[in-house]
Coordinates of C-alpha atoms and ligand atoms in Angstrom, one line a residue:
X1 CA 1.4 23.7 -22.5
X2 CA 3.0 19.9 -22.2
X3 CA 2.3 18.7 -18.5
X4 CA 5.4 17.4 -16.7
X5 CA 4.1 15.4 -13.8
X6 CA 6.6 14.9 -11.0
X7 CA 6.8 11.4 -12.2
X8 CA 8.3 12.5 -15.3
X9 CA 10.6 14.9 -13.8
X10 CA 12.2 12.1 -11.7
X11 CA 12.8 10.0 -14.5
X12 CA 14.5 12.3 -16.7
X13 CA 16.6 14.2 -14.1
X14 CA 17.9 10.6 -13.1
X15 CA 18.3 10.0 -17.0
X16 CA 20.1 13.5 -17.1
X17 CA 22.2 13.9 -13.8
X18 CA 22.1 10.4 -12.5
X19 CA 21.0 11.9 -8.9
X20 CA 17.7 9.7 -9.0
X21 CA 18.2 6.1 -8.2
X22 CA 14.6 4.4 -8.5
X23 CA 15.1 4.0 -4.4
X24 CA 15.1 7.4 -3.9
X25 CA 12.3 7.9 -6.7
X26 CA 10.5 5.8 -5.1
X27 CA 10.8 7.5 -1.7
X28 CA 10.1 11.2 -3.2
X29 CA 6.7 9.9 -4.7
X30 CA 5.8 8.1 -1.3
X31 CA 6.4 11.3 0.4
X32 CA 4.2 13.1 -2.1
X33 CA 1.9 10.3 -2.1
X34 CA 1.4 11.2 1.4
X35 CA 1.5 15.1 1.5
X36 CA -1.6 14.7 -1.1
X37 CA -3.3 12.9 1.8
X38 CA -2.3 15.3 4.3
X39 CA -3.4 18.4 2.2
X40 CA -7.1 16.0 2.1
X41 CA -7.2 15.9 5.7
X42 CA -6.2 19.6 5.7
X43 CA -8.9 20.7 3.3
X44 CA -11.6 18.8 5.1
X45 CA -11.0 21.1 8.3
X46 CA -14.4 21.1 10.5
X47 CA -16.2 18.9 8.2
X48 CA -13.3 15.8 8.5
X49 CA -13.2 15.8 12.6
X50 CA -9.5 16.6 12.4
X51 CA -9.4 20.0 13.9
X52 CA -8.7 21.0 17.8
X53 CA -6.1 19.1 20.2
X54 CA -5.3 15.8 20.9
X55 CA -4.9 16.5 24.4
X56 CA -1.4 15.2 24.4
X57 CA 2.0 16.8 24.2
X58 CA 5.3 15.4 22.0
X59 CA 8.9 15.3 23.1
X60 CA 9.3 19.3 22.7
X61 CA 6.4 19.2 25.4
X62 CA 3.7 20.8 23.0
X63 CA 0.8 20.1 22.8
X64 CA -0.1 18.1 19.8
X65 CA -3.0 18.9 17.7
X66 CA -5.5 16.1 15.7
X67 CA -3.4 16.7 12.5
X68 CA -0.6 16.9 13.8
X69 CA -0.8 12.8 14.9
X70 CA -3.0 12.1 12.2
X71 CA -0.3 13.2 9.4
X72 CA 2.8 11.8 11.3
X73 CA 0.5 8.7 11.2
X74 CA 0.1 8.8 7.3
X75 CA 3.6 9.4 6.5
X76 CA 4.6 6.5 8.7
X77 CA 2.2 4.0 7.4
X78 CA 2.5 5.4 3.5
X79 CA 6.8 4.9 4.1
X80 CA 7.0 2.0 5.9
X81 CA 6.6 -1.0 2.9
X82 CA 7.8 0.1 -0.1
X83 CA 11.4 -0.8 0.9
X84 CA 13.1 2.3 0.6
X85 CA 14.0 3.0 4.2
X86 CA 15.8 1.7 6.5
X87 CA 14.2 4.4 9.8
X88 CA 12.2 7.5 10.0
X89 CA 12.5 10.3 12.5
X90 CA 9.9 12.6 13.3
X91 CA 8.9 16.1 15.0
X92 CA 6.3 14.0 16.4
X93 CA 8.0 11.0 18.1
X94 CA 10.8 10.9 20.9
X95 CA 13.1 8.2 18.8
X96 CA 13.1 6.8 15.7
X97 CA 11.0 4.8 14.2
X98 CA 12.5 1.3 12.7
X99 CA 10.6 -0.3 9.4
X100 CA 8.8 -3.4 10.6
X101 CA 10.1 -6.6 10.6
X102 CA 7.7 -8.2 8.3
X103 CA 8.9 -4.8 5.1
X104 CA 12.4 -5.2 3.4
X105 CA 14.8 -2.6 4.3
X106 CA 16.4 0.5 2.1
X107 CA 19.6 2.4 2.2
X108 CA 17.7 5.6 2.9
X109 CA 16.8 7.0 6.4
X110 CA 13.8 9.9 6.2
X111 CA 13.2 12.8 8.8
X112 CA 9.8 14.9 8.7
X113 CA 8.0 17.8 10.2
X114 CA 4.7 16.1 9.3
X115 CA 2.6 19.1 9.9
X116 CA 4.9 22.8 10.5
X117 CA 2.7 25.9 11.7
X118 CA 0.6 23.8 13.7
X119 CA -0.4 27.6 15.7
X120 CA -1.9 27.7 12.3
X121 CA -4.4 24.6 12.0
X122 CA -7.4 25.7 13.4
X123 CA -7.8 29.2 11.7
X124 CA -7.6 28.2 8.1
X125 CA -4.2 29.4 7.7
X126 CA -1.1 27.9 5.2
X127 CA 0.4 24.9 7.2
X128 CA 2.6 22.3 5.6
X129 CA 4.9 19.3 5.8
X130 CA 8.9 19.8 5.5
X131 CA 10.9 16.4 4.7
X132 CA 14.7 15.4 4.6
X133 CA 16.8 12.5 3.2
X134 CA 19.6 11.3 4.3
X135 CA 21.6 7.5 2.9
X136 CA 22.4 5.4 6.2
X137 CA 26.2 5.0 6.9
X138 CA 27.7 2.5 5.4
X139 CA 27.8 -1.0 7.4
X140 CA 24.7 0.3 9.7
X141 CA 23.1 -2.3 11.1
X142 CA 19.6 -2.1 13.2
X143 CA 19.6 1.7 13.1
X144 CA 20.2 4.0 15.6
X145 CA 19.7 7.8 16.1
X146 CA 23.2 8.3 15.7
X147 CA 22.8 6.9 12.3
X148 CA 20.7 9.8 11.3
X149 CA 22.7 12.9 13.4
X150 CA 24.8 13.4 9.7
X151 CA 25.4 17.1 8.7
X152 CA 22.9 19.0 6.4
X153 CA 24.9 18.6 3.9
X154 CA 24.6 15.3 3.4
X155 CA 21.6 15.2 2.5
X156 CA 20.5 13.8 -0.9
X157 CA 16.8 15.3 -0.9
X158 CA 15.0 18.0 0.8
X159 CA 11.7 19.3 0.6
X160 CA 8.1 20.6 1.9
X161 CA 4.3 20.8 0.6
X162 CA 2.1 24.0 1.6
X163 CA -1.0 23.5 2.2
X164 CA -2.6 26.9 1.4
X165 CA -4.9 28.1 -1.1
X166 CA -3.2 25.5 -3.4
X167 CA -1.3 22.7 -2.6
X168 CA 2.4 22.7 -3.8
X169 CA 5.3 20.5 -3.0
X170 CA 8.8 21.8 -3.5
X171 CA 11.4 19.7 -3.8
X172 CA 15.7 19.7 -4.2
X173 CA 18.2 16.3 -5.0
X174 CA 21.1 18.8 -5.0
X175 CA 20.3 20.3 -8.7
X176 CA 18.1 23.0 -8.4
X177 CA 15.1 23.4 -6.8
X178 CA 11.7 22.8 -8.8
X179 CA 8.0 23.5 -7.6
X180 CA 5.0 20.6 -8.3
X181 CA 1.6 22.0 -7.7
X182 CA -0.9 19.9 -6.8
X183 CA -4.2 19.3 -9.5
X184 CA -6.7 18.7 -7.2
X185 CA -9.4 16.6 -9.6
X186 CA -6.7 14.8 -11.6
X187 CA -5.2 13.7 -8.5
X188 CA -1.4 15.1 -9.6
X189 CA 1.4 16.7 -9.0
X190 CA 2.4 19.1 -12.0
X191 CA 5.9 20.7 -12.5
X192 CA 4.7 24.5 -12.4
X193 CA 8.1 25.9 -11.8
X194 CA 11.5 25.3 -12.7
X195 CA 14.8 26.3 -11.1
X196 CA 13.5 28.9 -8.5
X197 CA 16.2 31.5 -7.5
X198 CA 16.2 33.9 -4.6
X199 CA 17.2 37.4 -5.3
X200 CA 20.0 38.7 -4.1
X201 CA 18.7 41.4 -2.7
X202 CA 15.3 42.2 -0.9
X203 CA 13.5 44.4 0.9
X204 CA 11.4 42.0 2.9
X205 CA 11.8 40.5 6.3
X206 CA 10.1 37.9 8.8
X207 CA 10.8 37.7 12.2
X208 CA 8.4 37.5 15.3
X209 CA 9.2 40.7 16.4
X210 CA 7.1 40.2 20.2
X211 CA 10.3 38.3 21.2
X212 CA 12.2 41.9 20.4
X213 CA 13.2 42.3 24.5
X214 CA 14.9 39.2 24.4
X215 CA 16.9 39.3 21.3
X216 CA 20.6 39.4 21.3
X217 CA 22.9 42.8 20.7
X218 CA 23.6 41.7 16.8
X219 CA 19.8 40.7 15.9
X220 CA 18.5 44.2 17.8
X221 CA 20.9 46.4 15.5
X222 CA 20.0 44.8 12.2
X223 CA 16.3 44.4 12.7
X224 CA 16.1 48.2 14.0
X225 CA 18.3 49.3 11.0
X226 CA 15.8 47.6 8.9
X227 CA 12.8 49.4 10.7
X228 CA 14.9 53.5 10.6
X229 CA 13.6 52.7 7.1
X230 CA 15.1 55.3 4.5
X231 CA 16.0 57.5 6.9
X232 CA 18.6 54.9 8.8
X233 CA 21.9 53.6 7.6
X234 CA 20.5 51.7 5.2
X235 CA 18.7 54.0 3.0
X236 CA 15.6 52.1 2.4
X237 CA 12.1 51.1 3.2
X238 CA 11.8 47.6 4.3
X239 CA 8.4 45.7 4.8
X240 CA 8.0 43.1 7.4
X241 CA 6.0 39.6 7.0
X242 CA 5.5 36.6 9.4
X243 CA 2.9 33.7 9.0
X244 CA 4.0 32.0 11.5
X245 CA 4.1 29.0 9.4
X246 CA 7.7 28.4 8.2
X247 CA 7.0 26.8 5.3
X248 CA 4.9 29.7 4.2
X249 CA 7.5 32.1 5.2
X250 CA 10.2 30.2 3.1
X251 CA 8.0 29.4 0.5
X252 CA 7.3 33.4 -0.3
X253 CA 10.9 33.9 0.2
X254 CA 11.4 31.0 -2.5
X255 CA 9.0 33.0 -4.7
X256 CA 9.9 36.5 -4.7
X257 CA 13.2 36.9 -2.1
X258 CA 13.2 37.9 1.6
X259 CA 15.1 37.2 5.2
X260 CA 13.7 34.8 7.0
X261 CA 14.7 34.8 10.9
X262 CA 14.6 32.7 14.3
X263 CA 16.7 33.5 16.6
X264 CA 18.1 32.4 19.7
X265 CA 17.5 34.6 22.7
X266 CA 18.4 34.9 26.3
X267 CA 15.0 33.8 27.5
X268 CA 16.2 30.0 27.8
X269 CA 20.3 29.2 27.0
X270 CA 19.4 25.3 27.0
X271 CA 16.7 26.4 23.7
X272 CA 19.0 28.0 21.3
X273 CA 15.9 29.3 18.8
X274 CA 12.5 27.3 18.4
X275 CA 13.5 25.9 15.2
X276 CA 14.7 22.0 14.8
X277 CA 18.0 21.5 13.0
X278 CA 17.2 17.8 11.5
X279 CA 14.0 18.5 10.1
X280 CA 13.3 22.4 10.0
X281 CA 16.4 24.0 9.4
X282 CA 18.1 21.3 7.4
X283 CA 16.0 20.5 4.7
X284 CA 15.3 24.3 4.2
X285 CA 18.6 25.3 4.3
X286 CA 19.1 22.7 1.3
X287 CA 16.6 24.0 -0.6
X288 CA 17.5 28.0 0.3
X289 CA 21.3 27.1 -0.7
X290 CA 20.1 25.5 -3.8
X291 CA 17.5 28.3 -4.8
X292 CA 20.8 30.7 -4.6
X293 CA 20.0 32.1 -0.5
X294 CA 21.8 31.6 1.8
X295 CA 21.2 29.8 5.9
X296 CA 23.4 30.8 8.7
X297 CA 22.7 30.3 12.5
X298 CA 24.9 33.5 13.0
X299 CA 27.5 31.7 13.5
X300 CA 28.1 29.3 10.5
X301 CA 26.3 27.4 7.7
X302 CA 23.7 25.7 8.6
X303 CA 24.3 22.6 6.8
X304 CA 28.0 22.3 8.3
X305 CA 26.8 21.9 11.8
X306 CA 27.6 18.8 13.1
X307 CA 23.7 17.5 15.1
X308 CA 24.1 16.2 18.7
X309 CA 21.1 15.3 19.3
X310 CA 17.8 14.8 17.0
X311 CA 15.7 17.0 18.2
X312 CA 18.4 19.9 18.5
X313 CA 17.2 23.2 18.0
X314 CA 19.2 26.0 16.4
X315 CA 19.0 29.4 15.1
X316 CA 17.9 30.1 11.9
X317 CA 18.8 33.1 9.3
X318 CA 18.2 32.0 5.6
X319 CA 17.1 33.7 2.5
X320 CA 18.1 36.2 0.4
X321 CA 22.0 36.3 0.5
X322 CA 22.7 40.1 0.8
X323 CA 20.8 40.1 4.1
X324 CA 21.5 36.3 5.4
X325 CA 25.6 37.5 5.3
X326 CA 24.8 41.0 6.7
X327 CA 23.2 39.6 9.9
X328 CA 25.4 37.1 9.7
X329 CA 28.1 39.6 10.0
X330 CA 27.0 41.4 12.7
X331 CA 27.4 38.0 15.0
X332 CA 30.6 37.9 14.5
X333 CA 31.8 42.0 15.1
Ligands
LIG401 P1 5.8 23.8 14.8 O1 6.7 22.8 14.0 O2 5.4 23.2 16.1 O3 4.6 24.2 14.0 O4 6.7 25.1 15.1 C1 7.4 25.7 14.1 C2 6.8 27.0 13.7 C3 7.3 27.5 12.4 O5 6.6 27.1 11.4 C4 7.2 29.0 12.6 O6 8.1 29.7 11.8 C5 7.3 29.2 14.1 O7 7.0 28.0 14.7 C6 6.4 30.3 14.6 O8 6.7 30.5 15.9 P2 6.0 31.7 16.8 O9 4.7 31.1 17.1 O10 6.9 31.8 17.9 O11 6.0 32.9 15.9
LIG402 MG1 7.6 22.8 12.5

């Protein structure tokens, strides 16, 4: 079988669909670049000194773990030179970060969850790193982080890389979404999937069900519809899955279909849901959207909300379309 490398694919799509420019080329392979770094540090685990905390906490106030700083750290320093960028954001850091003085400066601004599932680190479980792209506005000067509070939906790449028993990175510019896994001796990324689609249908669902007392009316009836199993109003056996890991939630629902669910609930009204907008629930709502799913945060499309704040959090329904519009619904009865 001919190997495409992600290289390759960038090329020829930009040949193709002209949604490539070599600046943004450039920036998807220093992103991967990086993510093959990460998934180093990852794989190292005890034996690379990189597990445990770091004793400090980030703007969310939690408490960062070693890889948590040590991959925001590489996908700073790999981004910051090549020209490509104008400012970061990141999970990891209260405001944005400008490119240094002494680098040129890009059209492109880059937001990153440099390591998502971090409960996950230190017990050998699938973590990962999720990545959107947005262009600056036009005329920005020194950016600002009102620059980067754009709607999903104007972003012009999306992505993440699992770090599980292999490394892949899956990645959307707006046609399609296409899956790279990562050879670990040659030191590339391989196209191993083209055009993933998420059934319509499914029988699968994730949610952390131990925050079941505090759901909302609407969340309640269609996750206990889901568990009256073929005996309930909806005639069939659903399973349940949650990893706890986002990435490895949505990359299984990538795979093979599935709901995939954060909600808000009436614990805190100043936290609507755990999940970040700009850098959780953005790039995988691009990527669900292009796959053929569907994201909602119950109330509308994720992509159409209009950010306030970086940091934002928001709820999050996405996957298979069927079941993102059915709970979907029940918000709004
Ligand atoms: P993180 O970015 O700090 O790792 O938090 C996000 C993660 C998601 O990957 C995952 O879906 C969720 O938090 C799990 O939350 P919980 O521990 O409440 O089940
Ligand atoms: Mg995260």
């Amino acid at each position: 079988m001919k190997r495409i490398s992600l290289t390759q694919y960038l090329v020829e799509e930009q040949r193709q669909h002209n949604t490539i420019p070599a600046e943004l080329r450039l920036l998807i392979e220093v992103v991967a670049r990086a993510c093959k770094t990460i998934s180093h540090a990852v794989g190292k685990g005890a034996l690379g000194e990189v597990m445990g905390s770091a004793e400090t906490e980030n703007v969310q106030g939690e408490v960062q773990k070693k890889l948590d700083i040590i991959s925001n750290d590489i996908l700073l320093e790999a981004n910051e030179w090549g020209g490509h960028l104008a400012a970061m954001a990141s999970e990891e850091m209260e405001t944005i970060h400008l490119i240094p003085n002494r680098y040129p400066k890009g059209e492109y601004l880059l937001l990153f969850d440099p390591l998502d599932g971090s409960s996950n680190i230190d017990v050998n479980v699938s973590i990962g790193t999720i990545f959107s792209v947005l262009k600056a506005p036009e005329g920005m000067g020194v950016p600002t982080e009102q620059d980067f509070l754009q709607p999903g939906s104007q972003q012009v790449a999306a992505g993440y890389a699992v770090y599980g028993p292999q490394t892949v990175l899956v990645l959307t510019t707006g046609n399609g979404v296409n899956c790279f896994t990562l050879d670990r001796e040659m030191g590339s990324w391989v196209l191993t999937q083209r055009n993933m689609q998420i059934p319509t249908e499914t029988k699968e669902f994730a949610i952390n069900s131990s925050n079941a007392r505090h759901w909302f009316p609407p969340v309640t009836r269609y996750v206990n519809e889901l568990l009256a199993g073929d005996s309930g109003p909806r005639s069939s056996n659903f399973n349940m899955r949650w990893i706890a890991s986002m990435v490895a939630d949505v990359h299984r629902i990538l795979s093979r279909g599935g709901v995939f669910m954060y909600p808000a609930d009436t614990r805190d009204t100043k936290m609507p849901g755990k999940l970040r907008l700009m850098y959780e629930a953005n790039p995988m709502a691009f990527l669900v959207e292009q796959a053929g799913g569907a994201a909602t945060n119950g109330a509308q499309r994720i992509m159409d909300i209009q950010p306030e704040k970086l940091h934002q959090r928001v709820p999050v329904f996405l996957g298979s379309k069927n079941e993102v519009e059915r709970v979907t619904a029940y918000h709004q009865e």
